């Protein structure tokens, strides 16, 4: 894994992040605030971004490439869209990583340190606003995933033959 | 549980690693990865006493060394377009990163093979369409010998694709090449004796060729296999009537009417028979 130096002055990254659906509500100035707590990481194919069971705390924004989400080496899902977010659970509850995330190819990510969520760069109104917006973005993304999971559960229940097992409520 | 005692876990892990090594040596990369992953899972979730752990770790390290130097791993990386580098730098006690890397390689290879298979299917489909088009054109030009060779080749070469033989048989029927159609349909019935459409088309070809004896056998086998059906009985009665076998014709037209008293053609035929 390669780590870039500070990205806080990178207009290119600010412009790229500004186009990500969940970050559209940030102003360029607010994005720079987030970037103060961020690094750009580059991973080669097969490298682990997030390791199941570890207690590191960072939030990942996918900038390029795609990743597998694995639990005990079993495939759970794949992220492959620019702006996809992962690693948010440990930011919210501080728990150990519930799954691993592995590079499916060469991957570039913006990695936001948990310190941003704990402290947000101080008590300034701007910093607090940034935290709020980012939390709202995470909440939106989680709501979307929950909605999809509900749809999957409904589809599985519909597909299960009557009286067959635990999916029957 | 299969491995309840610590000694058993260590033994099972070592046995899985040995199996993974054999699979790797045979070039069965995905199975080797799966087997090695099961060794790593067991190492993480099982109970291995410290005296065995060092041995297990050394077996794992040996496998990783072999894996990194393996020809088939190199070929897999080349196929995936990934630069080759030491893939599994083993660190004792750090199992998950290695598991993740291996799992990622496995899933990428499965995707690659699936894409390759899709491409092969598309190529086969295109080749089949080409042969069918050529064969049909040759039939249109009344070049039966070449048409026969081309269409039969299509059916034989792509016999694993569903419905190809039937498609060729239908083309022969459309161009009234009854004998070729019948040959094809007989082989379809031999391979899939429960396909009623093949019998129906074979009977059409046999009737057109005037092969009454074989047609009679086919009608009787259809009745036996699929059970009595008014139209089958009626057609068999017609066949018997054309041979002036009045008793047999009466028997089957009667049966057709028993099965469907409203069958007007059977009622008409009954008049001719009695």
XYZ file of C-alpha atoms in Angstrom:
443
model
C 0.000 0.000 0.000
C 1.269 3.442 -0.876
C 0.212 6.529 1.061
C 0.275 9.964 -0.456
C 1.336 12.974 1.580
C -1.247 15.518 2.688
C -4.101 16.038 0.278
C -5.572 19.133 1.864
C -4.437 21.434 -0.944
C -5.391 19.192 -3.784
C -7.939 21.004 -5.929
C -8.169 17.920 -8.125
C -9.302 15.738 -5.208
C -11.718 18.381 -3.958
C -13.235 18.557 -7.416
C -13.458 14.744 -7.644
C -15.008 14.395 -4.188
C -17.477 17.154 -4.967
C -18.887 14.991 -7.752
C -19.462 11.972 -5.482
C -23.198 11.654 -4.809
C -22.909 11.522 -1.033
C -20.506 14.432 -0.842
C -22.373 16.818 -3.105
C -23.756 18.667 -0.091
C -20.255 19.774 0.938
C -18.864 23.094 -0.206
C -15.246 23.017 -1.505
C -14.183 24.708 1.715
C -15.863 22.034 3.805
C -14.263 19.289 1.715
C -10.859 20.820 2.423
C -11.725 20.617 6.121
C -12.390 16.878 5.712
C -9.208 16.436 3.707
C -7.142 17.771 6.594
C -7.910 14.457 8.286
C -7.495 12.350 5.169
C -4.905 10.535 3.124
C -4.996 9.003 -0.321
C -4.056 5.311 -0.204
C -3.180 3.199 -3.223
C -3.518 -0.586 -2.950
C -2.415 -3.287 -5.364
C -4.578 -6.272 -6.283
C -5.034 -8.631 -3.315
C -3.986 -6.151 -0.645
C -6.163 -5.824 2.445
C -7.672 -2.387 3.070
C -9.698 -3.408 6.111
C -8.949 -6.518 8.128
C -11.762 -8.437 9.804
C -11.397 -8.405 13.589
C -9.087 -5.354 13.758
C -10.100 -2.227 15.666
C -8.606 0.459 13.432
C -10.960 3.360 12.763
C -11.056 4.975 9.363
C -13.656 5.674 6.732
C -12.900 4.831 3.093
C -14.136 6.610 -0.042
C -13.489 4.704 -3.242
C -11.833 6.941 -5.819
C -10.783 4.323 -8.386
C -10.872 0.548 -8.815
C -13.025 -2.009 -7.034
C -12.922 -4.008 -3.811
C -14.315 -7.255 -2.447
C -15.973 -7.396 0.973
C -15.091 -10.759 2.526
C -16.140 -12.526 5.688
C -13.900 -15.455 6.546
C -12.739 -15.429 2.901
C -16.354 -15.726 1.668
C -17.538 -13.054 -0.733
C -20.253 -10.779 0.699
C -20.334 -7.964 -1.827
C -18.299 -5.751 -4.109
C -17.842 -1.979 -4.235
C -16.927 -0.620 -7.641
C -18.479 2.833 -7.982
C -16.564 6.037 -7.480
C -17.762 7.489 -4.186
C -18.709 4.158 -2.592
C -18.146 4.343 1.159
C -17.024 1.505 3.395
C -15.658 1.063 6.899
C -18.364 3.265 8.402
C -19.496 0.802 11.088
C -16.400 1.173 13.212
C -16.703 4.957 12.969
C -20.203 4.775 14.392
C -19.822 2.233 17.184
C -16.067 1.777 17.519
C -16.445 -1.984 17.194
C -13.960 -4.356 15.589
C -14.147 -4.685 11.817
C -16.907 -7.145 10.963
C -15.547 -8.029 7.517
C -12.431 -7.605 5.422
C -12.151 -5.360 2.387
C -9.624 -6.451 -0.254
C -8.474 -4.816 -3.470
C -10.007 -6.529 -6.501
C -7.558 -4.616 -8.695
C -5.437 -1.503 -8.217
C -7.475 0.696 -5.901
C -7.261 4.353 -4.908
C -9.124 5.458 -1.776
C -9.536 8.551 0.282
C -9.134 7.439 3.885
C -10.683 9.717 6.488
C -9.252 9.286 9.963
C -11.666 8.712 12.848
C -10.166 11.715 14.590
C -12.243 13.853 12.261
C -15.405 12.388 13.716
C -14.168 12.557 17.299
C -12.817 16.061 17.128
C -13.570 17.416 13.679
C -10.654 19.782 13.796
C -11.903 21.814 16.722
C -15.030 23.470 17.942
C -15.439 25.912 15.118
C -18.869 26.168 13.581
C -17.415 25.124 10.236
C -15.879 21.940 11.688
C -19.099 20.974 13.455
C -21.037 21.565 10.260
C -18.646 19.286 8.349
C -19.104 16.513 10.888
C -22.871 16.850 10.688
C -22.883 16.712 6.924
C -20.611 13.670 6.811
C -22.698 11.854 9.397
C -25.796 12.669 7.379
C -24.087 11.283 4.252
C -23.263 8.073 6.144
C -26.841 7.862 7.449
C -28.176 8.250 3.896
C -25.871 5.503 2.651
C -26.822 3.181 5.525
C -30.520 3.819 4.901
C -30.000 2.920 1.253
C -28.192 -0.311 2.183
C -30.906 -1.180 4.721
C -33.564 -0.625 2.084
C -31.727 -2.957 -0.298
C -31.323 -5.587 2.419
C -35.041 -5.388 3.188
C -35.816 -5.914 -0.485
C -33.466 -8.908 -0.545
C -35.128 -10.407 2.544
C -38.588 -9.926 1.012
C -37.404 -11.542 -2.230
C -35.872 -14.470 -0.311
C -39.075 -14.953 1.672
C -41.106 -14.891 -1.508
C -38.771 -17.436 -3.131
C -38.716 -19.816 -0.143
C -41.270 -22.640 -0.424
C -44.082 -22.443 2.133
C -43.187 -23.906 5.521
C -39.503 -24.225 4.652
C -37.347 -23.062 7.477
C -36.356 -19.998 9.300
C -37.295 -17.378 6.723
C -40.968 -18.013 7.453
C -42.077 -15.362 9.925
C -17.668 -31.507 15.110
C -14.967 -33.139 13.102
C -11.966 -31.723 14.923
C -12.624 -31.403 18.611
C -9.274 -31.993 20.196
C -6.290 -29.690 19.765
C -4.209 -32.513 18.305
C -6.887 -33.178 15.704
C -6.999 -29.536 14.622
C -3.265 -29.391 14.041
C -3.373 -32.668 12.160
C -6.275 -31.516 9.990
C -4.543 -28.212 9.187
C -1.367 -30.024 8.144
C -3.349 -32.500 6.076
C -5.193 -29.651 4.277
C -1.901 -27.908 3.539
C -0.429 -31.110 2.115
C -3.502 -31.538 -0.075
C -3.303 -27.900 -1.213
C 0.345 -28.484 -2.176
C -0.577 -31.507 -4.271
C -3.364 -29.586 -6.013
C -1.011 -26.689 -6.683
C 1.552 -29.063 -8.178
C -1.182 -30.370 -10.502
C -2.030 -26.809 -11.540
C -5.503 -26.911 -9.954
C -5.188 -23.409 -8.593
C -8.740 -22.671 -7.443
C -9.042 -26.006 -5.617
C -5.589 -25.478 -4.089
C -6.667 -22.045 -2.831
C -9.933 -23.422 -1.429
C -8.088 -26.179 0.403
C -5.477 -23.801 1.781
C -8.248 -21.407 2.893
C -9.916 -24.212 4.802
C -6.558 -24.876 6.523
C -6.302 -21.196 7.475
C -9.917 -21.076 8.711
C -9.297 -24.077 10.895
C -6.057 -22.588 12.191
C -7.936 -19.412 13.200
C -11.019 -21.073 14.693
C -9.481 -24.304 16.013
C -7.416 -25.039 19.062
C -3.790 -25.728 18.288
C -1.395 -26.243 21.184
C 1.760 -24.097 21.131
C 3.994 -27.147 20.588
C 2.146 -27.869 17.306
C 1.731 -24.252 16.246
C 5.367 -23.805 15.213
C 5.126 -26.854 12.952
C 1.837 -25.642 11.452
C 3.324 -22.184 10.835
C 6.307 -23.712 9.097
C 4.020 -25.785 6.832
C 2.032 -22.628 5.994
C 5.243 -20.740 5.217
C 6.411 -23.580 2.941
C 3.114 -23.551 1.060
C 3.293 -19.771 0.571
C 6.829 -20.099 -0.789
C 5.702 -22.763 -3.254
C 2.628 -20.729 -4.137
C 4.671 -17.619 -4.934
C 7.025 -19.604 -7.159
C 4.342 -21.674 -8.848
C 4.050 -21.604 -12.614
C 0.249 -21.724 -12.550
C 0.097 -18.727 -10.191
C 2.289 -16.811 -12.612
C 0.022 -17.772 -15.489
C -3.057 -16.716 -13.503
C -1.556 -13.284 -12.856
C -0.661 -12.901 -16.495
C -4.200 -13.853 -17.544
C -5.686 -11.352 -15.095
C -3.324 -8.640 -16.323
C -1.939 -8.105 -12.847
C 1.781 -7.474 -12.327
C 3.409 -10.432 -10.644
C 4.967 -9.830 -7.260
C 5.475 -11.904 -4.135
C 1.800 -12.494 -3.436
C 1.883 -14.162 -0.069
C 4.692 -12.774 2.046
C 3.999 -14.987 5.039
C 4.113 -13.557 8.532
C 3.528 -15.951 11.374
C 0.267 -15.297 13.189
C -1.026 -12.928 10.457
C -3.425 -15.250 8.715
C -6.227 -12.934 7.598
C -4.304 -10.833 5.049
C -3.149 -14.041 3.362
C -6.705 -15.413 3.430
C -7.997 -12.192 1.906
C -5.376 -12.182 -0.837
C -6.051 -15.788 -1.751
C -9.818 -15.261 -1.713
C -9.439 -12.190 -3.965
C -7.316 -14.205 -6.397
C -9.882 -17.004 -6.386
C -12.831 -14.689 -7.063
C -10.985 -12.804 -9.805
C -10.083 -16.098 -11.473
C -13.669 -17.303 -11.256
C -14.848 -14.052 -12.846
C -12.195 -14.429 -15.537
C -13.181 -18.027 -16.287
C -16.844 -17.109 -16.343
C -16.116 -14.284 -18.799
C -14.007 -16.684 -20.867
C -16.850 -19.216 -20.864
C -19.329 -16.491 -21.921
C -17.002 -15.530 -24.756
C -16.680 -19.160 -25.855
C -20.475 -19.534 -25.816
C -20.863 -16.393 -27.922
C -18.249 -17.647 -30.396
C -19.933 -21.058 -30.600
C -23.304 -19.431 -31.151
C -21.889 -17.325 -33.977
C -20.230 -20.373 -35.588
C -23.462 -22.366 -35.289
C -25.484 -19.589 -36.919
C -22.912 -19.450 -39.725
C -23.171 -23.216 -40.382
C -26.980 -23.137 -40.238
C -27.113 -20.217 -42.656
C -24.682 -21.957 -45.042
C -26.610 -25.242 -44.836
C -29.951 -23.545 -45.441
C -28.541 -21.660 -48.417
C -27.201 -24.958 -49.882
C -30.648 -26.528 -49.467
C -32.175 -23.553 -51.240
C -29.717 -24.148 -54.088
C -30.704 -27.851 -54.112
C -27.129 -28.828 -53.250
C -28.212 -31.654 -50.966
C -24.863 -33.453 -50.424
C -23.100 -30.307 -49.216
C -26.157 -29.136 -47.259
C -26.340 -32.507 -45.513
C -22.655 -32.363 -44.522
C -22.893 -28.757 -43.302
C -26.076 -29.139 -41.272
C -25.023 -32.466 -39.776
C -21.722 -30.898 -38.795
C -23.659 -28.101 -37.048
C -25.715 -30.652 -35.112
C -22.716 -32.799 -34.163
C -20.301 -30.002 -33.370
C -22.793 -28.158 -31.173
C -24.683 -31.148 -29.799
C -24.200 -29.816 -26.251
C -26.177 -26.678 -27.070
C -29.858 -27.323 -26.403
C -32.169 -27.650 -29.362
C -29.569 -27.606 -32.146
C -30.400 -31.060 -33.553
C -34.109 -30.251 -33.492
C -33.448 -26.978 -35.285
C -31.541 -28.813 -38.035
C -34.290 -31.438 -38.298
C -36.909 -28.703 -38.747
C -34.825 -27.097 -41.510
C -34.673 -30.446 -43.365
C -38.466 -30.761 -42.959
C -39.060 -27.239 -44.252
C -37.128 -28.119 -47.415
C -38.918 -31.492 -47.626
C -35.704 -33.435 -47.121
C -37.642 -36.161 -45.345
C -34.951 -38.793 -45.134
C -32.367 -36.413 -43.591
C -35.017 -35.063 -41.214
C -36.007 -38.576 -40.168
C -32.357 -39.539 -39.501
C -31.916 -36.502 -37.322
C -35.206 -37.078 -35.471
C -34.441 -40.753 -34.837
C -31.166 -39.761 -33.165
C -32.975 -37.062 -31.127
C -35.484 -39.678 -29.909
C -32.655 -42.016 -29.033
C -30.986 -39.309 -26.950
C -34.162 -37.778 -25.445
C -36.972 -40.346 -25.664
C -39.360 -38.128 -23.683
C -39.542 -35.360 -26.291
C -43.031 -35.613 -27.870
C -42.225 -33.004 -30.537
C -39.519 -35.258 -32.020
C -42.034 -38.135 -32.449
C -44.556 -35.791 -34.024
C -42.027 -34.513 -36.574
C -40.645 -37.998 -37.244
C -44.160 -39.223 -38.014
C -44.585 -36.310 -40.416
C -41.373 -37.291 -42.243
C -42.211 -41.023 -42.268
C -45.714 -40.371 -43.572
C -44.331 -38.156 -46.328
C -41.888 -40.905 -47.316
C -44.629 -43.566 -47.173
C -42.731 -45.550 -44.548
C -45.931 -46.957 -43.092
C -44.408 -49.837 -41.198
C -42.012 -47.637 -39.236
C -44.768 -45.025 -38.777
C -46.994 -47.683 -37.238
C -44.204 -48.673 -34.823
C -43.684 -45.046 -33.857
C -47.445 -44.454 -33.292
C -47.638 -47.539 -31.086
C -44.557 -46.536 -29.107
C -45.989 -43.013 -28.634
C -49.241 -44.463 -27.274
C -47.269 -46.704 -24.963
C -44.905 -43.991 -23.755
C -47.261 -41.018 -23.467
C -50.578 -42.793 -22.958
C -53.689 -42.752 -25.202
C -54.397 -39.485 -27.019
C -57.376 -39.000 -29.378
C -55.355 -37.389 -32.204
C -52.648 -40.071 -32.091
C -55.332 -42.779 -32.207
C -57.077 -41.003 -35.086
C -53.826 -40.715 -37.105
C -53.011 -44.359 -36.495
C -56.526 -45.277 -37.612
C -55.950 -43.239 -40.795
C -52.714 -45.113 -41.407
C -54.485 -48.461 -41.009
C -57.320 -47.328 -43.269
C -54.801 -46.383 -45.991
C -53.459 -49.957 -45.725
C -57.036 -51.348 -45.818
C -56.546 -52.848 -42.367
C -60.142 -52.147 -41.413
C -60.263 -53.956 -38.067
C -57.228 -52.104 -36.776
C -58.549 -48.814 -38.182
C -61.898 -49.382 -36.450
C -60.186 -50.207 -33.140
C -58.223 -46.962 -33.088
C -60.925 -44.661 -34.427
C -63.235 -46.097 -31.769
C -60.554 -45.413 -29.133
C -60.155 -41.847 -30.422
C -63.889 -41.260 -30.025
C -63.917 -42.831 -26.583
C -61.232 -40.359 -25.568
C -62.912 -37.406 -27.287
C -66.496 -38.000 -28.492
C -66.592 -34.521 -30.097
C -63.690 -35.216 -32.462
C -65.418 -34.543 -35.785
C -62.625 -36.044 -37.958
C -62.866 -39.291 -35.995
C -66.645 -39.370 -36.477
C -66.169 -38.948 -40.257
C -63.488 -41.621 -40.358
C -65.732 -44.012 -38.456
C -68.246 -43.770 -41.316
C -65.556 -44.933 -43.767
C -64.489 -47.798 -41.552
C -67.841 -49.371 -40.659
